CSV table of C-alpha atoms and ligand atoms in Angstrom, one decimal:
chain,number,residue,atom,x,y,z
A,1,MET,CA,0.2,-0.1,0.1
A,2,LEU,CA,1.2,3.4,-0.9
A,3,PRO,CA,0.9,5.8,2.2
A,4,ARG,CA,-2.3,7.9,2.3
A,5,GLY,CA,-2.4,10.7,0.0
A,6,GLN,CA,0.2,9.2,-2.4
A,7,GLN,CA,-2.2,6.8,-4.3
A,8,TYR,CA,-3.3,9.5,-6.6
A,9,ARG,CA,0.5,10.6,-7.6
A,10,GLY,CA,0.4,11.4,-11.3
A,11,PHE,CA,-3.5,11.8,-11.2
A,12,PRO,CA,-5.6,13.6,-12.3
A,13,THR,CA,-4.0,13.6,-16.0
A,14,MET,CA,-7.1,15.7,-17.1
A,15,ASP,CA,-8.0,19.1,-15.5
A,16,ALA,CA,-11.5,19.8,-14.4
A,17,ASP,CA,-12.7,21.6,-17.6
A,18,SER,CA,-11.6,18.7,-19.6
A,19,ILE,CA,-13.2,15.9,-17.4
A,20,ILE,CA,-16.4,18.0,-17.6
A,21,ALA,CA,-16.3,18.5,-21.1
A,22,THR,CA,-15.5,15.0,-22.1
A,23,SER,CA,-18.2,13.8,-20.1
A,24,ASP,CA,-20.7,16.1,-21.4
A,25,ARG,CA,-19.6,15.0,-24.9
A,26,HIS,CA,-19.7,11.3,-24.5
A,27,LEU,CA,-22.1,10.3,-21.6
A,28,ILE,CA,-25.8,9.7,-22.2
A,29,PRO,CA,-27.0,12.9,-20.0
A,30,THR,CA,-29.5,11.1,-17.6
A,31,TYR,CA,-28.1,13.2,-14.9
A,32,ALA,CA,-28.1,17.1,-13.9
A,33,ARG,CA,-24.5,17.2,-12.7
A,34,ALA,CA,-23.0,20.3,-10.9
A,35,PRO,CA,-19.6,21.2,-12.6
A,36,VAL,CA,-17.1,19.6,-10.1
A,37,ALA,CA,-15.0,16.6,-10.6
A,38,PHE,CA,-13.8,14.9,-7.4
A,39,VAL,CA,-10.3,13.1,-7.5
A,40,ARG,CA,-9.7,12.4,-3.7
A,41,GLY,CA,-11.0,12.0,-0.4
A,42,GLU,CA,-10.2,11.5,3.2
A,43,GLY,CA,-12.8,11.0,5.9
A,44,ALA,CA,-15.4,13.7,5.3
A,45,ARG,CA,-13.3,16.0,3.0
A,46,LEU,CA,-13.0,15.8,-0.6
A,47,TRP,CA,-10.8,17.6,-3.2
A,48,ASP,CA,-11.5,18.4,-6.8
A,49,ALA,CA,-9.4,18.2,-9.9
A,50,ASP,CA,-8.3,21.9,-9.3
A,51,GLY,CA,-7.3,21.1,-5.9
A,52,ARG,CA,-10.1,22.9,-3.9
A,53,GLU,CA,-11.1,21.3,-0.7
A,54,TYR,CA,-14.7,20.4,0.1
A,55,LEU,CA,-16.5,19.3,3.1
A,56,ASP,CA,-18.9,16.5,2.6
A,57,PHE,CA,-22.5,16.5,3.9
A,58,PHE,CA,-23.9,14.1,1.3
A,59,SER,CA,-21.4,11.0,1.3
A,60,CYS,CA,-22.3,10.4,-2.4
A,61,LEU,CA,-25.9,9.8,-1.6
A,62,ALA,CA,-25.5,7.7,1.4
A,63,VAL,CA,-23.2,5.5,0.0
A,64,VAL,CA,-19.8,6.2,1.7
A,65,ASN,CA,-21.0,6.0,5.3
A,66,LEU,CA,-17.4,5.1,6.4
A,67,GLY,CA,-15.9,8.4,4.9
A,68,HIS,CA,-13.8,8.6,1.8
A,69,ALA,CA,-10.8,6.2,1.4
A,70,PRO,CA,-11.5,4.7,4.9
A,71,ARG,CA,-8.3,2.6,5.8
A,72,ALA,CA,-9.8,-0.6,6.8
A,73,ILE,CA,-12.0,-1.0,3.7
A,74,VAL,CA,-9.1,0.0,1.4
A,75,ASP,CA,-6.9,-2.6,2.8
A,76,ALA,CA,-9.7,-5.2,2.6
A,77,ILE,CA,-10.1,-4.5,-1.1
A,78,VAL,CA,-6.5,-4.3,-1.8
A,79,THR,CA,-6.0,-7.8,0.0
A,80,GLN,CA,-8.9,-9.5,-1.9
A,81,ALA,CA,-7.9,-7.9,-5.2
A,82,ASN,CA,-4.5,-9.5,-4.9
A,83,ARG,CA,-6.1,-12.9,-4.1
A,84,LEU,CA,-9.2,-12.9,-6.4
A,85,LEU,CA,-11.6,-10.5,-7.8
A,86,HIS,CA,-14.4,-12.7,-8.7
A,87,VAL,CA,-15.8,-16.1,-8.4
A,88,SER,CA,-18.5,-17.2,-10.1
A,89,ASN,CA,-21.9,-18.2,-8.3
A,90,LEU,CA,-21.4,-21.9,-9.7
A,91,HIS,CA,-18.7,-22.0,-7.0
A,92,TYR,CA,-18.2,-20.9,-3.4
A,93,CYS,CA,-16.2,-17.9,-2.0
A,94,GLU,CA,-15.3,-16.9,1.7
A,95,PRO,CA,-15.9,-13.1,1.6
A,96,GLN,CA,-19.6,-13.9,0.1
A,97,ALA,CA,-20.0,-16.5,3.0
A,98,ARG,CA,-18.9,-14.3,5.5
A,99,LEU,CA,-20.9,-11.3,4.4
A,100,ALA,CA,-24.0,-13.3,4.3
A,101,GLU,CA,-23.4,-14.8,7.7
A,102,LEU,CA,-22.8,-11.2,9.4
A,103,LEU,CA,-25.8,-9.7,7.9
A,104,CYS,CA,-28.0,-12.6,9.3
A,105,ALA,CA,-26.3,-12.4,12.5
A,106,HIS,CA,-27.0,-8.6,13.0
A,107,SER,CA,-30.7,-8.8,11.6
A,108,PHE,CA,-34.0,-10.5,11.6
A,109,ALA,CA,-32.9,-12.5,8.5
A,110,ASP,CA,-31.6,-16.1,7.9
A,111,ARG,CA,-30.6,-15.8,4.3
A,112,VAL,CA,-29.2,-13.3,1.7
A,113,PHE,CA,-29.3,-13.0,-1.8
A,114,PHE,CA,-26.6,-10.7,-3.4
A,115,CYS,CA,-26.7,-8.6,-6.6
A,116,ASN,CA,-25.3,-5.3,-7.5
A,117,SER,CA,-27.4,-2.4,-6.8
A,118,GLY,CA,-30.5,-1.0,-4.8
A,119,ALA,CA,-32.7,-1.6,-8.0
A,120,GLU,CA,-31.7,-5.0,-8.2
A,121,ALA,CA,-32.2,-5.5,-4.5
A,122,ASN,CA,-35.8,-4.5,-4.9
A,123,GLU,CA,-36.2,-6.3,-8.2
A,124,ALA,CA,-35.2,-9.5,-6.3
A,125,ALA,CA,-37.6,-8.7,-3.4
A,126,ILE,CA,-40.7,-8.3,-6.0
A,127,LYS,CA,-39.8,-11.4,-7.7
A,128,LEU,CA,-39.3,-13.3,-4.3
A,129,ALA,CA,-42.8,-12.0,-2.9
A,130,ARG,CA,-44.3,-12.9,-6.3
A,131,ARG,CA,-43.1,-16.4,-6.1
A,132,TRP,CA,-44.3,-16.6,-2.4
A,133,GLY,CA,-47.7,-15.7,-3.6
A,134,HIS,CA,-47.7,-18.2,-6.4
A,135,SER,CA,-46.5,-20.8,-3.9
A,136,LEU,CA,-49.8,-20.1,-2.1
A,137,GLY,CA,-52.0,-20.6,-5.0
A,138,GLY,CA,-51.2,-17.6,-7.0
A,139,ARG,CA,-54.0,-15.4,-5.9
A,140,ARG,CA,-51.3,-13.0,-4.1
A,141,THR,CA,-49.5,-11.1,-6.9
A,142,GLU,CA,-49.8,-7.5,-6.0
A,143,ILE,CA,-47.1,-5.2,-4.5
A,144,VAL,CA,-48.3,-2.3,-2.5
A,145,SER,CA,-46.0,0.7,-2.0
A,146,ALA,CA,-46.1,4.4,-0.9
A,147,LEU,CA,-46.6,7.6,-2.5
A,148,GLY,CA,-43.4,9.5,-2.5
A,149,SER,CA,-41.4,6.4,-2.3
A,150,PHE,CA,-38.3,5.5,-4.2
A,151,HIS,CA,-37.5,2.1,-4.9
A,152,GLY,CA,-35.2,2.0,-8.1
A,153,ARG,CA,-35.0,2.6,-11.9
A,154,THR,CA,-35.7,-0.7,-13.3
A,155,LEU,CA,-39.0,-1.2,-14.9
A,156,ALA,CA,-40.6,-3.3,-11.8
A,157,THR,CA,-38.9,-0.9,-9.4
A,158,LEU,CA,-39.8,2.4,-11.1
A,159,THR,CA,-43.4,1.0,-11.3
A,160,ALA,CA,-43.0,0.4,-7.3
A,161,THR,CA,-41.8,3.7,-7.0
A,162,GLY,CA,-44.7,6.2,-5.9
A,163,GLN,CA,-43.7,9.2,-8.0
A,164,GLU,CA,-45.1,9.8,-11.3
A,165,LYS,CA,-42.3,11.6,-12.5
A,166,VAL,CA,-40.0,8.5,-12.9
A,167,ARG,CA,-42.5,6.6,-15.0
A,168,VAL,CA,-42.9,9.2,-17.8
A,169,GLY,CA,-42.4,7.7,-21.3
A,170,TYR,CA,-41.8,4.1,-20.0
A,171,GLN,CA,-45.2,2.7,-20.6
A,172,PRO,CA,-46.4,-0.2,-20.7
A,173,LEU,CA,-45.3,-0.9,-17.1
A,174,PRO,CA,-45.6,-4.1,-15.4
A,175,ALA,CA,-49.0,-4.8,-14.0
A,176,GLY,CA,-49.8,-5.7,-10.3
A,177,PHE,CA,-48.6,-2.6,-8.5
A,178,ARG,CA,-50.6,-0.3,-6.3
A,179,TYR,CA,-49.8,2.7,-4.1
A,180,VAL,CA,-51.0,4.2,-0.8
A,181,PRO,CA,-50.3,7.4,0.9
A,182,TYR,CA,-47.4,7.2,3.1
A,183,ASP,CA,-47.8,7.2,6.9
A,184,ASP,CA,-51.5,6.8,6.4
A,185,ILE,CA,-52.6,3.7,8.6
A,186,ALA,CA,-56.4,3.7,7.2
A,187,ALA,CA,-55.1,3.8,3.8
A,188,LEU,CA,-53.1,0.7,4.4
A,189,ASP,CA,-56.2,-1.1,6.1
A,190,GLY,CA,-57.9,-0.5,2.6
A,191,ALA,CA,-55.3,-1.5,0.6
A,192,LEU,CA,-53.9,-4.9,1.8
A,193,THR,CA,-56.3,-7.6,0.6
A,194,ASP,CA,-56.2,-11.1,-0.2
A,195,THR,CA,-54.5,-10.5,-3.5
A,196,THR,CA,-51.6,-8.5,-2.0
A,197,ALA,CA,-48.2,-10.3,-2.1
A,198,ALA,CA,-46.2,-7.7,-0.3
A,199,LEU,CA,-46.2,-4.2,1.2
A,200,MET,CA,-43.0,-2.4,0.4
A,201,LEU,CA,-41.8,0.6,2.7
A,202,GLU,CA,-38.9,2.7,3.4
A,203,PRO,CA,-38.7,3.1,7.3
A,204,ILE,CA,-37.9,6.8,6.4
A,205,GLN,CA,-38.5,7.9,2.9
A,206,GLY,CA,-35.3,9.1,1.6
A,207,GLU,CA,-35.6,10.7,-1.7
A,208,GLY,CA,-39.3,11.6,-1.0
A,209,GLY,CA,-37.8,14.2,1.4
A,210,VAL,CA,-36.6,12.6,4.4
A,211,VAL,CA,-40.0,11.9,5.5
A,212,VAL,CA,-40.3,10.2,8.9
A,213,PRO,CA,-43.5,8.3,9.6
A,214,SER,CA,-45.5,8.6,13.0
A,215,PRO,CA,-44.0,6.5,15.7
A,216,GLU,CA,-46.9,3.8,15.1
A,217,TYR,CA,-47.0,3.6,11.5
A,218,LEU,CA,-44.3,0.8,10.8
A,219,ALA,CA,-46.0,-1.2,13.9
A,220,ALA,CA,-49.5,-0.8,12.3
A,221,ALA,CA,-48.0,-2.1,8.9
A,222,ARG,CA,-46.6,-5.0,10.7
A,223,ARG,CA,-49.9,-5.9,12.3
A,224,LEU,CA,-52.1,-5.3,9.3
A,225,CYS,CA,-49.6,-7.5,7.2
A,226,ASP,CA,-49.8,-10.3,9.7
A,227,ALA,CA,-53.6,-10.0,9.8
A,228,ARG,CA,-54.0,-10.2,6.0
A,229,GLY,CA,-51.2,-12.7,5.4
A,230,VAL,CA,-49.0,-10.1,3.3
A,231,LEU,CA,-45.1,-10.0,3.6
A,232,LEU,CA,-43.7,-6.8,4.9
A,233,VAL,CA,-40.7,-5.6,2.9
A,234,PHE,CA,-38.6,-2.8,4.3
A,235,ASP,CA,-36.2,-1.1,1.7
A,236,GLU,CA,-33.4,-0.1,3.7
A,237,ILE,CA,-31.2,0.8,0.9
A,238,GLN,CA,-30.8,4.3,2.2
A,239,THR,CA,-31.6,4.0,5.9
A,240,GLY,CA,-29.6,0.9,6.6
A,241,MET,CA,-25.9,0.7,7.3
A,242,GLY,CA,-25.8,2.8,10.3
A,243,ARG,CA,-27.3,6.0,8.6
A,244,THR,CA,-30.1,6.4,11.2
A,245,GLY,CA,-27.9,5.5,14.1
A,246,THR,CA,-28.8,1.8,14.5
A,247,LEU,CA,-27.2,-0.7,11.9
A,248,PHE,CA,-30.8,-0.8,10.2
A,249,ALA,CA,-33.4,1.7,10.8
A,250,TYR,CA,-36.2,-1.0,11.7
A,251,GLU,CA,-34.4,-1.6,15.0
A,252,GLN,CA,-35.7,1.6,16.0
A,253,SER,CA,-39.5,0.7,15.2
A,254,GLY,CA,-39.8,-2.4,17.1
A,255,VAL,CA,-41.0,-4.4,14.4
A,256,GLU,CA,-39.1,-6.8,11.9
A,257,PRO,CA,-39.8,-7.1,8.3
A,258,ASP,CA,-40.1,-10.3,6.3
A,259,LEU,CA,-37.7,-9.1,3.6
A,260,MET,CA,-35.3,-6.2,3.6
A,261,THR,CA,-33.1,-4.7,0.9
A,262,LEU,CA,-29.8,-3.1,1.2
A,263,ALA,CA,-27.2,-1.5,-1.1
A,264,LYS,CA,-25.7,1.9,-1.0
A,265,ALA,CA,-23.4,1.8,2.1
A,266,LEU,CA,-23.2,-2.1,2.4
A,267,ALA,CA,-19.9,-2.0,0.7
A,268,SER,CA,-18.5,1.5,1.5
A,269,GLY,CA,-18.5,2.4,-2.2
A,270,VAL,CA,-18.0,-0.8,-3.9
A,271,PRO,CA,-21.2,-1.5,-6.0
A,272,ILE,CA,-23.3,-4.2,-4.2
A,273,GLY,CA,-27.1,-4.9,-3.3
A,274,ALA,CA,-28.7,-7.4,-1.1
A,275,LEU,CA,-31.9,-9.1,-0.4
A,276,LEU,CA,-32.4,-10.4,3.2
A,277,ALA,CA,-35.1,-13.0,3.9
A,278,ARG,CA,-36.6,-15.2,6.7
A,279,ASP,CA,-35.9,-18.9,5.8
A,280,ASP,CA,-39.6,-19.7,5.1
A,281,VAL,CA,-39.9,-17.0,2.5
A,282,ALA,CA,-36.4,-17.4,1.0
A,283,ALA,CA,-37.4,-21.3,0.4
A,284,CYS,CA,-39.5,-19.7,-2.5
A,285,PHE,CA,-36.4,-19.2,-4.6
A,286,GLY,CA,-34.5,-22.4,-5.6
A,287,PRO,CA,-31.7,-23.0,-8.1
A,288,GLY,CA,-32.2,-21.6,-11.4
A,289,THR,CA,-35.1,-19.1,-10.1
A,290,HIS,CA,-33.0,-15.9,-10.0
A,291,GLY,CA,-29.3,-15.0,-10.3
A,292,SER,CA,-26.8,-12.2,-11.0
A,293,THR,CA,-23.4,-12.8,-12.6
A,294,PHE,CA,-21.6,-10.2,-10.1
A,295,GLY,CA,-24.0,-10.8,-7.2
A,296,GLY,CA,-21.9,-11.4,-4.3
A,297,ASN,CA,-18.8,-10.4,-6.1
A,298,ALA,CA,-15.7,-11.4,-4.0
A,299,LEU,CA,-14.4,-7.8,-3.9
A,300,ALA,CA,-17.6,-6.0,-3.0
A,301,THR,CA,-18.3,-8.6,-0.4
A,302,ALA,CA,-14.8,-8.4,1.1
A,303,ALA,CA,-15.5,-4.5,1.3
A,304,GLY,CA,-18.9,-5.6,2.7
A,305,VAL,CA,-17.5,-7.7,5.6
A,306,ALA,CA,-15.0,-4.7,6.5
A,307,THR,CA,-17.9,-2.4,6.5
A,308,VAL,CA,-20.1,-4.4,8.9
A,309,GLU,CA,-17.5,-5.2,11.0
A,310,ILE,CA,-16.6,-1.5,11.6
A,311,MET,CA,-20.2,-0.5,12.0
A,312,THR,CA,-20.7,-3.3,14.6
A,313,ASP,CA,-17.6,-2.5,16.5
A,314,GLU,CA,-18.2,-1.3,20.1
A,315,GLY,CA,-19.3,2.3,20.2
A,316,PHE,CA,-19.5,2.8,16.7
A,317,LEU,CA,-23.2,3.1,16.2
A,318,ALA,CA,-23.4,5.0,19.9
A,319,HIS,CA,-21.3,7.7,18.4
A,320,VAL,CA,-23.4,8.0,15.2
A,321,ARG,CA,-26.4,8.7,17.5
A,322,ALA,CA,-24.6,11.3,19.4
A,323,LEU,CA,-23.4,12.8,16.4
A,324,GLY,CA,-27.0,12.9,15.0
A,325,GLU,CA,-28.4,14.4,18.2
A,326,TYR,CA,-25.6,17.1,18.0
A,327,VAL,CA,-26.7,18.0,14.3
A,328,PHE,CA,-30.3,17.9,15.0
A,329,THR,CA,-30.0,20.3,18.0
A,330,LYS,CA,-27.7,22.7,16.1
A,331,LEU,CA,-30.2,22.7,13.1
A,332,GLN,CA,-33.2,23.2,15.4
A,333,THR,CA,-31.3,26.3,16.8
A,334,LEU,CA,-30.3,27.3,13.1
A,335,ALA,CA,-34.0,27.3,12.4
A,336,THR,CA,-35.1,29.6,15.3
A,337,ARG,CA,-32.5,32.0,13.7
A,338,CYS,CA,-33.3,31.4,10.1
A,339,PRO,CA,-36.8,32.3,8.5
A,340,ALA,CA,-35.8,30.3,5.4
A,341,ILE,CA,-36.1,27.0,7.5
A,342,VAL,CA,-39.7,25.9,7.9
A,343,ALA,CA,-38.9,22.2,9.7
A,344,VAL,CA,-36.0,19.9,10.7
A,345,ARG,CA,-36.3,16.1,10.8
A,346,GLY,CA,-34.7,12.8,10.6
A,347,HIS,CA,-32.9,10.1,12.7
A,348,GLY,CA,-29.0,9.8,13.3
A,349,LEU,CA,-27.2,11.2,10.4
A,350,MET,CA,-30.2,11.1,7.9
A,351,LEU,CA,-31.7,14.7,8.4
A,352,GLY,CA,-33.8,16.9,6.3
A,353,VAL,CA,-34.4,20.7,6.5
A,354,THR,CA,-37.5,21.8,4.7
A,355,LEU,CA,-37.1,25.3,3.4
A,356,ARG,CA,-39.7,27.9,2.4
A,357,GLU,CA,-38.4,28.2,-1.1
A,358,PRO,CA,-37.0,25.6,-3.7
A,359,GLY,CA,-33.4,24.6,-2.4
A,360,ALA,CA,-31.4,24.2,-5.6
A,361,SER,CA,-29.8,27.7,-5.3
A,362,VAL,CA,-28.8,26.9,-1.7
A,363,VAL,CA,-26.9,23.5,-2.8
A,364,ASP,CA,-25.2,25.4,-5.4
A,365,ALA,CA,-24.3,28.4,-3.0
A,366,CYS,CA,-23.1,25.8,-0.6
A,367,LEU,CA,-20.9,24.0,-3.2
A,368,ALA,CA,-19.3,27.4,-4.3
A,369,ARG,CA,-18.5,28.0,-0.5
A,370,GLY,CA,-16.8,24.2,-0.5
A,371,LEU,CA,-19.9,22.4,1.2
A,372,VAL,CA,-21.4,19.4,-0.5
A,373,ILE,CA,-25.0,19.1,0.4
A,374,ASN,CA,-28.1,17.8,-1.5
A,375,CYS,CA,-31.7,18.8,-2.0
A,376,THR,CA,-34.4,16.3,-2.6
A,377,ALA,CA,-38.2,16.8,-3.0
A,378,GLU,CA,-37.6,20.4,-4.2
A,379,ARG,CA,-37.5,22.0,-0.7
A,380,VAL,CA,-35.8,19.5,1.5
A,381,LEU,CA,-32.1,20.0,1.8
A,382,ARG,CA,-30.7,16.5,2.6
A,383,ILE,CA,-27.9,16.1,5.3
A,384,LEU,CA,-26.2,12.6,5.0
A,385,PRO,CA,-22.6,13.3,6.2
A,386,PRO,CA,-20.2,10.4,6.6
A,387,LEU,CA,-20.8,8.7,9.8
A,388,VAL,CA,-17.3,9.4,10.7
A,389,ILE,CA,-17.3,13.1,10.5
A,390,ARG,CA,-15.9,15.2,13.2
A,391,GLU,CA,-17.8,17.9,15.4
A,392,ALA,CA,-15.5,20.4,14.3
A,393,GLU,CA,-16.4,19.6,10.6
A,394,ILE,CA,-20.0,19.3,11.4
A,395,ASP,CA,-19.6,23.1,12.9
A,396,ARG,CA,-18.0,24.5,9.8
A,397,GLY,CA,-20.4,22.9,7.3
A,398,LEU,CA,-23.5,24.2,9.4
A,399,ALA,CA,-21.8,27.7,9.6
A,400,ILE,CA,-21.5,27.6,5.8
A,401,LEU,CA,-25.3,26.7,5.5
A,402,GLU,CA,-26.1,29.5,7.7
A,403,GLU,CA,-24.2,32.0,5.8
A,404,VAL,CA,-26.0,30.6,2.7
A,405,LEU,CA,-29.5,30.8,4.2
A,406,SER,CA,-29.1,34.1,6.0
A,407,PRO,CA,-30.1,36.9,3.8
B,1,LIG,C1,-30.8,4.8,-3.9
B,1,LIG,C2,-32.2,4.0,-3.4
B,1,LIG,C3,-32.6,2.9,-4.5
B,1,LIG,C4,-32.1,2.5,-5.7
B,1,LIG,O1,-30.7,2.1,-5.6
B,1,LIG,P1,-29.7,2.0,-6.9
B,1,LIG,O2,-28.4,1.4,-6.4
B,1,LIG,O3,-29.5,3.4,-7.3
B,1,LIG,O4,-30.5,1.0,-7.8
B,1,LIG,C5,-33.6,2.4,-4.0
B,1,LIG,N1,-34.4,2.5,-2.8
B,1,LIG,C6,-33.9,3.6,-2.2
B,1,LIG,C7,-34.7,3.8,-0.7
B,1,LIG,C8,-33.1,4.4,-2.4
B,1,LIG,O5,-32.5,5.3,-1.5
């Protein structure tokens, strides 16, 4: 291993302008990007191709929860890369076995299916729920999800996503999906029937605007699913992996799902997805019923093992909860000084600040001052710092935010 800071010696070979121009010339333009090209990071700090330093309140969309270039993850990746990058799923490999075992040991689940992204994990959840419904005679095929949800961009997962805008232009869509307003128990009561296979929910809606449901909502969802014989699926792709102060957000709700999906931070930045299930439901998948060439890839699962080991270390998650309280309290104080802020919500280090006006210009102004932050659902500033951020860095980021929000 090269000493930290030296791994990028000789890079970048392109300056920021040419990285941006080349990307804009050759990439299919599915994203609206800010004109910054990052080349290096450490903890909660990032550097761009022009050598400018930034503070990270975004974690590349809740992916690098352990920060940029975390030593233990980099070591795990390098060690694994020197042995084997990939083993096909027609054979076995140790990191895949160990990550599956760790995820089961730290959750409700008995079994794991690995894939490569969040959408694929939800696609697998939908497919497993359908097979489970067919195993009961075939009446239960419908997937119920919430308005405002986000579950991915494949045809099935964008259909499960409760936002019209992601579906525009993609009809015909797969059949068998229906939506309920989020955090509305009466609506669930009306929507779960003997033709429902599964209810799919985010414990906190991420893309929808860091929407925290009332404390009784997830418990009511569990109760109704049990009463109606419906599977409960938690999409913890964004809320999972320590983000809300526990390894999985459901732990704070007092209820367990039947299925859970993970991705984003599971391997600290290496692409991965996972579907976790109880034995009885997992039994509906057998050899040949589902698969993925790269699913459970040795490099990704080695990074996943190191990630889970760090997050379940003594004191790690308690520290995340303490940091979360610290940011939340500071944001509430900021809100009293700052008429631009309507509300503050969230758990752990998944926080949303609702603004009176659309937040795009706030995001741009923060970036210009060296703070990477995100806005979702038009008016909700989303604060997702690496879980390893320091208090002094939080203070610095919030000072930038206050400067931008104060007239
Ligand atoms: C990001 C996200 C997804 C989609 O994950 P991809 O890896 O982009 O496919 C699904 N559900 C939730 C809650 C997410 O935040």
